[in-house]
PDB file of C-alpha atoms in Angstrom:
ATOM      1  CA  UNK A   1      -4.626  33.666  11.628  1.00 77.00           C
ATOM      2  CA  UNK A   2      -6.900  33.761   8.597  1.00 84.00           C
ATOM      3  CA  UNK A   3      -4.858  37.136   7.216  1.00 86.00           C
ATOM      4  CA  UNK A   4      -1.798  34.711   7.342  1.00 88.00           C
ATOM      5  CA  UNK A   5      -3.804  31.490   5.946  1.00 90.00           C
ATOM      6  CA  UNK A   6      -4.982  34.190   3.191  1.00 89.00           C
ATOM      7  CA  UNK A   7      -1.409  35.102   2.111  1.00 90.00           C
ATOM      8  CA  UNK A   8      -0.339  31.695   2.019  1.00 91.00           C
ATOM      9  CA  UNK A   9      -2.737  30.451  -0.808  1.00 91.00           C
ATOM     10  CA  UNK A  10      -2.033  33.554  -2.552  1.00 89.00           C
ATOM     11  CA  UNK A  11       1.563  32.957  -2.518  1.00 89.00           C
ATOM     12  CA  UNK A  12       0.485  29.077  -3.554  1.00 91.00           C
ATOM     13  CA  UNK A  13      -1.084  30.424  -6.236  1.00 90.00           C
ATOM     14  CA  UNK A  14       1.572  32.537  -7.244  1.00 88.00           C
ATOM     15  CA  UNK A  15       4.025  29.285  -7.218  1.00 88.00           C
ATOM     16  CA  UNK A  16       1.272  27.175  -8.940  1.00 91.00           C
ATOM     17  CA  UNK A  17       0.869  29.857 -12.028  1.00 88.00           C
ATOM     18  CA  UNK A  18       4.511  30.058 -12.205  1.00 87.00           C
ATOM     19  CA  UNK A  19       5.127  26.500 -12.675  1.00 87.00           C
ATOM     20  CA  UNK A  20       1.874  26.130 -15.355  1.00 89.00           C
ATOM     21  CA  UNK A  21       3.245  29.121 -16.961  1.00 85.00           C
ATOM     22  CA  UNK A  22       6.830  27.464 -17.434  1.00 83.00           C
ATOM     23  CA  UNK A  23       5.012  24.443 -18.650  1.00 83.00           C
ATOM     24  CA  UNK A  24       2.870  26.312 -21.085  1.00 83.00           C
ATOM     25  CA  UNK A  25       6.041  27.695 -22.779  1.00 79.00           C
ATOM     26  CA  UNK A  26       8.150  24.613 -22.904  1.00 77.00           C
ATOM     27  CA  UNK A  27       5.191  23.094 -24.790  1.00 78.00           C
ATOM     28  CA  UNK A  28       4.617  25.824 -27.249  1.00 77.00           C
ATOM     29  CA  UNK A  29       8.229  25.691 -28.748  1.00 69.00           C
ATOM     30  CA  UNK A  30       9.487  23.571 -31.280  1.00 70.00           C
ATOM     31  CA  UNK A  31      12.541  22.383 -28.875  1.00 68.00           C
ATOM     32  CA  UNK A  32      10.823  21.517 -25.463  1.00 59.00           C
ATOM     33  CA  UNK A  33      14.417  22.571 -24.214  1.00 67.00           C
ATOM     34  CA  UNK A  34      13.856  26.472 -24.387  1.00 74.00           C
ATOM     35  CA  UNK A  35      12.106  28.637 -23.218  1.00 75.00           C
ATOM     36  CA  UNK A  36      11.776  32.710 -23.919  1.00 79.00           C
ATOM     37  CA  UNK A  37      13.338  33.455 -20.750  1.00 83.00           C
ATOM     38  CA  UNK A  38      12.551  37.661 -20.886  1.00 88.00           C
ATOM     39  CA  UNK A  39       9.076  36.850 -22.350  1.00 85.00           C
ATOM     40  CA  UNK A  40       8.211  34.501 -19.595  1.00 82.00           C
ATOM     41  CA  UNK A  41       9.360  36.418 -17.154  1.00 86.00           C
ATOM     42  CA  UNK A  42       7.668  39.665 -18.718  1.00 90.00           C
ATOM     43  CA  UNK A  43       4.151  37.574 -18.107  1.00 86.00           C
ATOM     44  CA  UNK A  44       5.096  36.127 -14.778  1.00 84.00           C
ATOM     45  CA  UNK A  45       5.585  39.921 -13.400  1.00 86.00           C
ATOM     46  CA  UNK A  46       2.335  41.422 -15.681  1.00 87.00           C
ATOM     47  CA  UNK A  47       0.009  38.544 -13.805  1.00 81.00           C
ATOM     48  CA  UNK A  48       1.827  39.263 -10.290  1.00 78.00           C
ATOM     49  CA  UNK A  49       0.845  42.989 -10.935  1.00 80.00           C
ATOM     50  CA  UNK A  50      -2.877  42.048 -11.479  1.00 69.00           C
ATOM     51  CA  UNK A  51      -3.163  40.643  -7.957  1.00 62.00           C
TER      52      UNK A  51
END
């Protein structure tokens, strides 16, 4: 039970870092209605590979 309690937060926190992450770029761009797709997508996979 507490291995699959353990791999739900971590996939909880991979959700929540992937939403912040999204949020993070929308606000750094002039239009709020782009985003780098590759770039973000580069950084989602880099902070899945520190885990």
């Amino acid at each position: 039970m507490q291995i699959r309690s353990a791999s739900a937060v971590r996939n909880t926190q991979h959700r929540m870092f992937a939403i912040s992450l999204v949020y993070q770029k929308l606000y750094q761009e002039d239009a709020l209605s782009t985003i780098d797709i590759p770039q973000y997508i580069s950084e989602l996979l880099d902070s899945l590979k520190d885990e």
